[in-house]
Amino acid sequence: MDYKGDFIGGAWRPVSEASGVFTRENPARKSEVVFEFPWSEAQVDAAVMAAKEAQRAWDKLGFEGRLAYVERLASAFEQKKEALALAICREAGKPL
């Protein structure tokens, strides 16, 4: 998986000064790193602020507007289902 940064407020933001690194290994094969990426307290704070702002806009969409987004998300999942299944299986340490 290529790490682009964190998607915050509609844009990818790379971590400039990491507070740490988050690593996830395959529990069936600890030597296999599934993903690894930096994190920072500033990115967490920015993500929380952006989420609070987005919540207001999401609420204003109403049911039909939110449904349209969920349907687009379902379509995107369907298009990427093989890659998603592989990633989830590796992270959980399960065979596919």
Short mmCIF file of C-alpha atoms in Angstrom, two decimals, residues 10-83:
data_model
loop_
_atom_site.label_atom_id
_atom_site.label_comp_id
_atom_site.label_asym_id
_atom_site.label_seq_id
_atom_site.Cartn_x
_atom_site.Cartn_y
_atom_site.Cartn_z
CA GLY A 10 -10.81 16.89 1.26
CA ALA A 11 -7.06 16.75 0.61
CA TRP A 12 -4.15 14.38 1.17
CA ARG A 13 -1.80 15.75 3.84
CA PRO A 14 1.57 14.11 4.37
CA VAL A 15 2.86 14.01 7.94
CA SER A 16 5.64 16.57 8.22
CA GLU A 17 6.78 15.85 11.78
CA ALA A 18 5.81 12.39 13.03
CA SER A 19 4.95 11.75 16.66
CA GLY A 20 5.35 8.04 15.98
CA VAL A 21 4.86 5.24 13.47
CA PHE A 22 1.83 2.96 13.34
CA THR A 23 2.70 -0.56 12.17
CA ARG A 24 0.36 -3.47 11.52
CA GLU A 25 1.74 -6.98 11.04
CA ASN A 26 -0.04 -10.02 9.65
CA PRO A 27 -0.91 -11.93 12.86
CA ALA A 28 -0.34 -15.26 11.08
CA ARG A 29 3.14 -14.17 9.92
CA LYS A 30 4.55 -11.55 12.26
CA SER A 31 7.46 -10.94 9.88
CA GLU A 32 5.01 -9.65 7.23
CA VAL A 33 4.29 -5.95 7.70
CA VAL A 34 0.87 -5.24 6.22
CA PHE A 35 1.21 -1.48 6.51
CA GLU A 36 3.29 1.10 8.28
CA PHE A 37 2.76 4.83 8.36
CA PRO A 38 3.71 7.87 10.45
CA TRP A 39 1.25 9.72 12.62
CA SER A 40 1.33 13.04 14.40
CA GLU A 41 -0.69 14.73 17.10
CA ALA A 42 -1.15 17.71 14.77
CA GLN A 43 -2.70 15.45 12.09
CA VAL A 44 -5.07 13.94 14.66
CA ASP A 45 -6.15 17.41 15.80
CA ALA A 46 -6.64 18.55 12.18
CA ALA A 47 -8.68 15.44 11.38
CA VAL A 48 -10.96 15.95 14.39
CA MET A 49 -11.55 19.60 13.45
CA ALA A 50 -12.26 18.68 9.81
CA ALA A 51 -14.66 15.93 10.90
CA LYS A 52 -16.59 18.37 13.09
CA GLU A 53 -16.91 20.78 10.16
CA ALA A 54 -17.91 18.01 7.75
CA GLN A 55 -20.61 16.78 10.13
CA ARG A 56 -22.57 20.01 9.72
CA ALA A 57 -22.50 19.74 5.92
CA TRP A 58 -23.35 16.02 6.06
CA ASP A 59 -26.36 16.78 8.26
CA LYS A 60 -27.62 19.42 5.82
CA LEU A 61 -27.64 16.90 2.93
CA GLY A 62 -30.65 15.09 4.33
CA PHE A 63 -31.44 11.44 3.78
CA GLU A 64 -31.45 11.47 -0.05
CA GLY A 65 -28.18 13.37 -0.27
CA ARG A 66 -26.44 11.03 2.18
CA LEU A 67 -27.89 8.00 0.38
CA ALA A 68 -26.29 9.16 -2.89
CA TYR A 69 -22.87 9.24 -1.19
CA VAL A 70 -23.38 5.82 0.38
CA GLU A 71 -24.37 4.37 -3.01
CA ARG A 72 -21.22 5.81 -4.59
CA LEU A 73 -19.17 4.31 -1.76
CA ALA A 74 -20.81 0.91 -2.31
CA SER A 75 -19.97 1.14 -6.00
CA ALA A 76 -16.33 1.99 -5.23
CA PHE A 77 -16.14 -0.98 -2.83
CA GLU A 78 -17.59 -3.25 -5.52
CA GLN A 79 -14.97 -2.10 -8.02
CA LYS A 80 -12.13 -2.74 -5.54
CA LYS A 81 -13.54 -5.79 -3.76
CA GLU A 82 -10.65 -8.13 -4.65
CA ALA A 83 -7.98 -5.73 -3.38
#
